[in-house]
CSV table of C-alpha atoms in Angstrom, one decimal:
chain,number,residue,atom,x,y,z
A,286,UNK,CA,0.0,0.0,0.0
A,287,UNK,CA,1.4,3.4,-0.9
A,288,UNK,CA,-1.5,5.8,-0.6
A,289,UNK,CA,-4.6,5.9,1.5
A,290,UNK,CA,-7.2,8.5,2.3
A,291,UNK,CA,-10.8,9.7,2.3
A,292,UNK,CA,-13.0,10.7,-0.6
A,293,UNK,CA,-13.7,13.8,1.4
A,294,UNK,CA,-10.0,14.8,0.6
A,295,UNK,CA,-9.8,13.7,-3.0
A,296,UNK,CA,-12.7,12.8,-5.2
A,297,UNK,CA,-13.1,9.4,-6.9
A,298,UNK,CA,-12.6,11.0,-10.3
A,299,UNK,CA,-9.5,12.9,-9.3
A,300,UNK,CA,-7.9,9.8,-7.7
A,301,UNK,CA,-8.5,7.7,-10.8
A,302,UNK,CA,-7.5,10.4,-13.2
A,303,UNK,CA,-4.2,11.1,-11.3
A,304,UNK,CA,-3.2,7.4,-11.2
A,305,UNK,CA,-4.1,6.9,-14.9
A,306,UNK,CA,-2.1,10.0,-15.9
A,307,UNK,CA,0.8,8.5,-14.1
A,308,UNK,CA,0.1,5.2,-15.9
A,309,UNK,CA,0.4,3.3,-12.7
A,310,UNK,CA,-0.3,-0.4,-12.4
A,311,UNK,CA,-2.3,-0.3,-9.1
A,312,UNK,CA,-5.5,-1.4,-7.4
A,313,UNK,CA,-7.8,0.9,-5.5
A,314,UNK,CA,-9.7,-0.7,-2.6
A,315,UNK,CA,-12.5,1.5,-1.4
A,316,UNK,CA,-15.1,1.0,1.3
A,317,UNK,CA,-17.7,2.7,3.5
A,318,UNK,CA,-20.1,1.5,6.2
A,319,UNK,CA,-22.1,-0.9,4.0
A,320,UNK,CA,-20.3,-1.2,0.7
A,321,UNK,CA,-16.9,-1.8,-0.9
A,322,UNK,CA,-15.3,-1.4,-4.3
A,323,UNK,CA,-12.2,-2.6,-6.1
A,324,UNK,CA,-10.7,-0.8,-9.2
A,325,UNK,CA,-7.6,-1.9,-11.1
A,326,UNK,CA,-5.7,0.4,-13.3
A,327,UNK,CA,-2.8,-0.2,-15.7
A,328,UNK,CA,-1.1,1.8,-18.4
A,329,UNK,CA,-3.6,4.6,-18.2
A,330,UNK,CA,-6.6,2.3,-18.5
A,331,UNK,CA,-9.2,0.9,-16.2
A,332,UNK,CA,-8.7,-2.9,-16.4
A,333,UNK,CA,-11.2,-4.1,-13.8
A,334,UNK,CA,-13.9,-2.6,-11.6
A,335,UNK,CA,-16.4,-3.9,-9.1
A,336,UNK,CA,-18.6,-2.0,-6.7
A,337,UNK,CA,-21.6,-3.3,-4.7
A,338,UNK,CA,-22.1,-6.3,-6.9
A,339,UNK,CA,-21.7,-4.3,-10.1
A,340,UNK,CA,-18.8,-4.8,-12.6
A,341,UNK,CA,-17.2,-2.8,-15.3
A,342,UNK,CA,-18.0,0.8,-16.1
A,343,UNK,CA,-21.2,0.7,-14.2
A,344,UNK,CA,-19.2,-0.1,-11.0
A,345,UNK,CA,-17.3,3.2,-11.4
A,346,UNK,CA,-20.6,5.0,-12.0
A,347,UNK,CA,-21.8,3.5,-8.7
A,348,UNK,CA,-18.6,4.4,-6.9
A,349,UNK,CA,-18.8,8.0,-8.0
A,350,UNK,CA,-22.2,8.3,-6.3
A,351,UNK,CA,-20.8,7.5,-2.9
A,352,UNK,CA,-21.1,10.6,-0.7
A,353,UNK,CA,-18.1,9.5,1.3
A,354,UNK,CA,-15.7,6.6,1.9
A,355,UNK,CA,-12.1,5.6,2.4
A,356,UNK,CA,-9.6,4.1,0.0
A,357,UNK,CA,-6.2,2.6,-0.2
A,358,UNK,CA,-4.0,2.2,-3.2
A,359,UNK,CA,-1.7,-0.7,-3.6
A,360,UNK,CA,0.3,-2.5,-6.2
A,361,UNK,CA,-1.5,-4.6,-8.7
A,362,UNK,CA,-1.1,-8.3,-8.0
A,363,UNK,CA,1.3,-10.1,-10.3
A,364,UNK,CA,-0.4,-11.9,-13.3
A,365,UNK,CA,-3.6,-10.0,-12.7
A,366,UNK,CA,-6.1,-10.9,-15.5
A,367,UNK,CA,-7.9,-7.8,-16.8
A,368,UNK,CA,-11.6,-8.0,-17.3
A,369,UNK,CA,-11.9,-4.7,-19.3
A,370,UNK,CA,-9.7,-2.1,-20.9
A,371,UNK,CA,-11.5,1.3,-20.8
A,372,UNK,CA,-10.4,4.9,-21.1
A,373,UNK,CA,-11.1,6.4,-17.6
A,374,UNK,CA,-12.1,9.7,-19.0
A,375,UNK,CA,-15.0,8.4,-21.0
A,376,UNK,CA,-16.2,6.4,-18.0
A,377,UNK,CA,-15.9,9.3,-15.6
A,378,UNK,CA,-17.7,11.7,-17.9
A,379,UNK,CA,-20.4,9.1,-18.5
A,380,UNK,CA,-20.8,8.7,-14.7
A,381,UNK,CA,-21.1,12.4,-14.3
A,382,UNK,CA,-23.7,12.6,-17.1
A,383,UNK,CA,-25.8,9.9,-15.5
A,384,UNK,CA,-25.5,11.6,-12.1
A,385,UNK,CA,-26.7,14.9,-13.6
A,386,UNK,CA,-29.6,13.3,-15.4
A,387,UNK,CA,-30.6,11.4,-12.3
A,388,UNK,CA,-30.6,14.5,-10.2
A,389,UNK,CA,-32.4,16.7,-12.9
B,276,UNK,CA,-1.4,20.8,-16.7
B,277,UNK,CA,0.2,17.4,-16.5
B,278,UNK,CA,3.8,16.8,-17.3
B,279,UNK,CA,4.7,13.4,-18.8
B,280,UNK,CA,8.5,13.3,-18.3
B,281,UNK,CA,8.8,9.9,-20.0
B,282,UNK,CA,7.2,11.2,-23.2
B,283,UNK,CA,8.8,14.7,-22.9
B,284,UNK,CA,5.3,16.2,-23.1
B,285,UNK,CA,3.4,18.8,-21.2
B,286,UNK,CA,-0.4,18.1,-21.4
B,287,UNK,CA,-2.5,21.2,-21.5
B,288,UNK,CA,-6.3,21.3,-21.3
B,289,UNK,CA,-8.6,23.8,-23.0
B,290,UNK,CA,-12.3,23.6,-22.3
B,291,UNK,CA,-15.0,25.1,-24.6
B,292,UNK,CA,-17.6,26.3,-22.2
B,293,UNK,CA,-21.0,27.9,-22.9
B,294,UNK,CA,-24.7,27.4,-23.2
B,295,UNK,CA,-26.3,24.5,-25.0
B,296,UNK,CA,-26.3,24.9,-28.8
B,297,UNK,CA,-23.9,28.0,-28.6
B,298,UNK,CA,-21.5,26.3,-31.0
B,299,UNK,CA,-18.9,24.6,-28.8
B,300,UNK,CA,-19.2,21.3,-30.6
B,301,UNK,CA,-19.1,23.0,-34.0
B,302,UNK,CA,-15.8,24.7,-33.0
B,303,UNK,CA,-14.2,21.4,-32.0
B,304,UNK,CA,-15.5,19.6,-35.1
B,305,UNK,CA,-14.0,22.2,-37.3
B,306,UNK,CA,-10.6,22.1,-35.5
B,307,UNK,CA,-10.6,18.3,-35.7
B,308,UNK,CA,-11.4,18.3,-39.4
B,309,UNK,CA,-8.6,20.8,-40.1
B,310,UNK,CA,-5.9,19.1,-38.0
B,311,UNK,CA,-3.7,16.5,-39.8
B,312,UNK,CA,-4.6,13.0,-38.6
B,313,UNK,CA,-1.0,12.2,-37.5
B,314,UNK,CA,-1.2,15.1,-35.0
B,315,UNK,CA,-4.4,14.3,-33.4
B,316,UNK,CA,-6.1,11.5,-31.5
B,317,UNK,CA,-9.6,10.1,-32.1
B,318,UNK,CA,-12.5,12.3,-31.4
B,319,UNK,CA,-14.5,10.9,-28.5
B,320,UNK,CA,-18.1,11.9,-28.4
B,321,UNK,CA,-20.3,11.3,-25.4
B,322,UNK,CA,-24.0,11.8,-26.0
B,323,UNK,CA,-26.3,13.7,-23.6
B,324,UNK,CA,-30.0,14.2,-24.1
B,325,UNK,CA,-29.8,17.3,-26.4
B,326,UNK,CA,-26.0,17.8,-26.6
B,327,UNK,CA,-22.7,16.1,-26.9
B,328,UNK,CA,-19.5,16.3,-25.0
B,329,UNK,CA,-16.6,16.1,-27.3
B,330,UNK,CA,-12.9,15.6,-26.6
B,331,UNK,CA,-9.7,14.9,-28.5
B,332,UNK,CA,-6.1,15.8,-28.1
B,333,UNK,CA,-3.5,17.0,-30.5
B,334,UNK,CA,0.1,18.0,-30.7
B,335,UNK,CA,0.6,21.6,-31.8
B,336,UNK,CA,4.1,22.0,-33.2
B,337,UNK,CA,4.0,25.7,-34.0
B,338,UNK,CA,3.8,27.0,-30.5
B,339,UNK,CA,7.3,26.0,-29.5
B,340,UNK,CA,8.3,24.2,-26.3
B,341,UNK,CA,7.8,24.8,-22.6
B,342,UNK,CA,10.9,23.9,-20.6
B,343,UNK,CA,12.0,21.5,-23.4
B,344,UNK,CA,8.6,19.8,-23.3
B,345,UNK,CA,6.4,19.4,-26.3
B,346,UNK,CA,2.9,20.9,-25.6
B,347,UNK,CA,0.1,18.5,-26.2
B,348,UNK,CA,-3.3,20.1,-26.0
B,349,UNK,CA,-6.5,18.4,-25.1
B,350,UNK,CA,-9.7,20.1,-26.1
B,351,UNK,CA,-13.1,19.5,-24.5
B,352,UNK,CA,-16.6,20.8,-24.7
B,353,UNK,CA,-19.0,20.8,-21.8
B,354,UNK,CA,-22.7,19.9,-22.0
B,355,UNK,CA,-24.5,23.2,-22.0
B,356,UNK,CA,-27.8,22.3,-20.4
B,357,UNK,CA,-28.1,23.9,-17.0
B,358,UNK,CA,-28.5,20.6,-15.1
B,359,UNK,CA,-25.2,19.1,-16.3
B,360,UNK,CA,-23.4,20.9,-13.5
B,361,UNK,CA,-21.4,17.8,-12.1
B,362,UNK,CA,-20.3,17.0,-15.7
B,363,UNK,CA,-19.1,20.6,-16.3
B,364,UNK,CA,-17.2,20.7,-13.0
B,365,UNK,CA,-15.5,17.4,-13.8
B,366,UNK,CA,-14.5,18.6,-17.2
B,367,UNK,CA,-13.2,21.9,-15.8
B,368,UNK,CA,-11.0,20.1,-13.3
B,369,UNK,CA,-7.4,20.7,-14.3
B,370,UNK,CA,-8.3,23.1,-17.1
B,371,UNK,CA,-5.4,25.3,-18.2
B,372,UNK,CA,-7.6,27.6,-20.3
B,373,UNK,CA,-11.2,28.2,-21.2
B,374,UNK,CA,-12.9,29.4,-24.4
B,375,UNK,CA,-16.3,30.8,-23.4
B,376,UNK,CA,-18.6,30.6,-26.4
B,377,UNK,CA,-21.4,33.2,-26.4
B,378,UNK,CA,-24.5,32.6,-28.5
B,379,UNK,CA,-25.2,36.1,-30.0
B,380,UNK,CA,-29.0,35.6,-30.3
B,381,UNK,CA,-31.1,37.8,-28.2
B,382,UNK,CA,-33.2,35.0,-26.8
B,383,UNK,CA,-30.1,33.1,-25.6
B,384,UNK,CA,-28.6,35.9,-23.4
B,385,UNK,CA,-30.1,34.5,-20.2
B,386,UNK,CA,-28.5,31.1,-20.9
B,387,UNK,CA,-25.2,32.8,-21.7
B,388,UNK,CA,-25.3,34.7,-18.4
B,389,UNK,CA,-26.3,31.6,-16.4
B,390,UNK,CA,-23.4,29.6,-17.9
B,391,UNK,CA,-21.0,32.4,-17.4
B,392,UNK,CA,-21.8,32.6,-13.7
B,393,UNK,CA,-21.6,28.8,-13.4
B,394,UNK,CA,-18.1,28.9,-14.9
B,395,UNK,CA,-17.1,31.6,-12.5
B,396,UNK,CA,-18.4,29.7,-9.6
B,397,UNK,CA,-16.6,26.5,-10.6
B,398,UNK,CA,-13.3,28.3,-11.1
B,399,UNK,CA,-13.6,30.0,-7.8
B,400,UNK,CA,-14.3,26.7,-6.1
B,401,UNK,CA,-11.3,25.2,-7.7
B,402,UNK,CA,-9.1,28.1,-6.4
B,403,UNK,CA,-8.5,29.8,-9.7
B,404,UNK,CA,-7.9,33.5,-9.9
B,405,UNK,CA,-10.3,34.7,-12.5
B,406,UNK,CA,-8.3,37.8,-13.3
B,407,UNK,CA,-5.2,35.8,-14.3
B,408,UNK,CA,-6.8,32.7,-15.7
B,409,UNK,CA,-6.4,32.2,-19.5
B,410,UNK,CA,-9.9,32.9,-20.6
B,411,UNK,CA,-10.9,33.8,-24.2
B,412,UNK,CA,-14.4,34.8,-25.3
B,413,UNK,CA,-15.8,33.8,-28.7
B,414,UNK,CA,-19.0,35.7,-29.7
B,415,UNK,CA,-20.5,33.2,-32.1
B,416,UNK,CA,-23.4,33.1,-34.6
B,417,UNK,CA,-22.7,36.6,-35.9
B,418,UNK,CA,-24.5,35.6,-39.1
B,419,UNK,CA,-27.9,34.7,-37.8
B,420,UNK,CA,-30.9,37.1,-37.4
B,421,UNK,CA,-31.9,38.5,-34.0
B,422,UNK,CA,-28.4,38.9,-32.7
B,423,UNK,CA,-27.4,41.5,-30.1
B,424,UNK,CA,-24.8,44.1,-31.0
B,425,UNK,CA,-21.3,43.5,-29.7
B,426,UNK,CA,-21.6,46.6,-27.3
B,427,UNK,CA,-24.9,45.2,-26.0
B,428,UNK,CA,-23.3,41.7,-25.4
B,429,UNK,CA,-20.4,43.5,-23.6
B,430,UNK,CA,-23.0,45.2,-21.4
B,431,UNK,CA,-24.8,42.0,-20.6
B,432,UNK,CA,-21.7,39.8,-19.9
B,433,UNK,CA,-18.7,40.7,-17.8
B,434,UNK,CA,-16.3,39.9,-20.6
B,435,UNK,CA,-14.3,43.2,-20.5
B,436,UNK,CA,-10.6,42.6,-20.3
B,437,UNK,CA,-10.6,39.1,-21.9
B,438,UNK,CA,-9.5,38.5,-25.5
B,439,UNK,CA,-12.7,38.4,-27.6
B,440,UNK,CA,-13.3,37.1,-31.1
B,441,UNK,CA,-16.4,37.3,-33.3
B,442,UNK,CA,-17.2,34.0,-35.0
B,443,UNK,CA,-19.4,32.1,-37.4
B,444,UNK,CA,-18.2,28.7,-36.2
B,445,UNK,CA,-20.3,26.7,-38.6
B,446,UNK,CA,-18.4,28.3,-41.5
B,447,UNK,CA,-15.1,28.3,-39.6
B,448,UNK,CA,-14.8,32.0,-39.3
B,449,UNK,CA,-13.0,32.9,-36.1
B,450,UNK,CA,-12.5,29.3,-35.0
B,451,UNK,CA,-8.7,29.2,-35.3
B,452,UNK,CA,-8.2,32.8,-34.2
B,453,UNK,CA,-10.0,31.9,-31.0
B,454,UNK,CA,-8.0,28.7,-30.5
B,455,UNK,CA,-4.7,30.3,-31.2
B,456,UNK,CA,-5.4,33.1,-28.7
B,457,UNK,CA,-6.4,30.5,-26.1
B,458,UNK,CA,-3.3,28.4,-26.8
B,459,UNK,CA,-1.1,31.5,-26.5
B,460,UNK,CA,-2.6,32.4,-23.2
B,461,UNK,CA,-2.2,28.8,-21.9
B,462,UNK,CA,1.4,28.5,-23.1
B,463,UNK,CA,2.3,31.9,-21.5
B,464,UNK,CA,0.8,30.7,-18.2
B,465,UNK,CA,2.6,27.3,-18.5
B,466,UNK,CA,5.9,29.1,-19.0
B,467,UNK,CA,5.4,31.0,-15.7
B,468,UNK,CA,4.4,27.8,-13.9
B,469,UNK,CA,7.1,25.4,-15.1
């Protein structure tokens, strides 16, 4: 583990964008009282995502709706098998769009 | 601004901001179409209900280097409908410059004002100093009927002091003048920061 904190300090979007900009091969473990999430990043892409029983891009959409939560960032396990390869920017913008339309 | 030391690039972000249907997408589509393919990425288009968010990045070789780094620009539009506030804030995060696109039509002035104030609010929340932020204004749709005069637009919107360009983006008029002014402002700010 090399980084940990709260989503009150850094948003989900900013955390994912920063790590993807750096092209880190990392996993983000996130949790709050009644839920958890797991996001894997490598070479600037989201390569796996789960959140509250949801997988893929929808998992990040769900995670972005958390009002709070904690996270820790660690090294990606060796021989990790990706389940997706998605540009984080598109996912984050799509999540923001869905959130805006949900709130409208 | 994001510096990619491995690639020797400085990534700079310019956001086209403005009311729905003001011409932000038209600007980006024109720039994309006139940029050689080897210098640009794919155009990503995310659909919203009545609008689209577009983004693509490109290397601009004419503007020189910043601290021996090649500037690579990423251009974005924001969805203009009022309720896409979270989306606009996300897109504005890390912006190095903004082009505010004004719709010249009389009946769009309220929307222009609303979006201007939302931009100001987001920038202040992000800790930006509005007086020194590289902001360029494009007064678009100068060719359509029922437009306000430039002095009247200046009276309605607090654009005094910012570089301002008249445009007919659908025909390409003013599109690159606006972009070049924005890039110049962003590069000047990056020189100071790096």
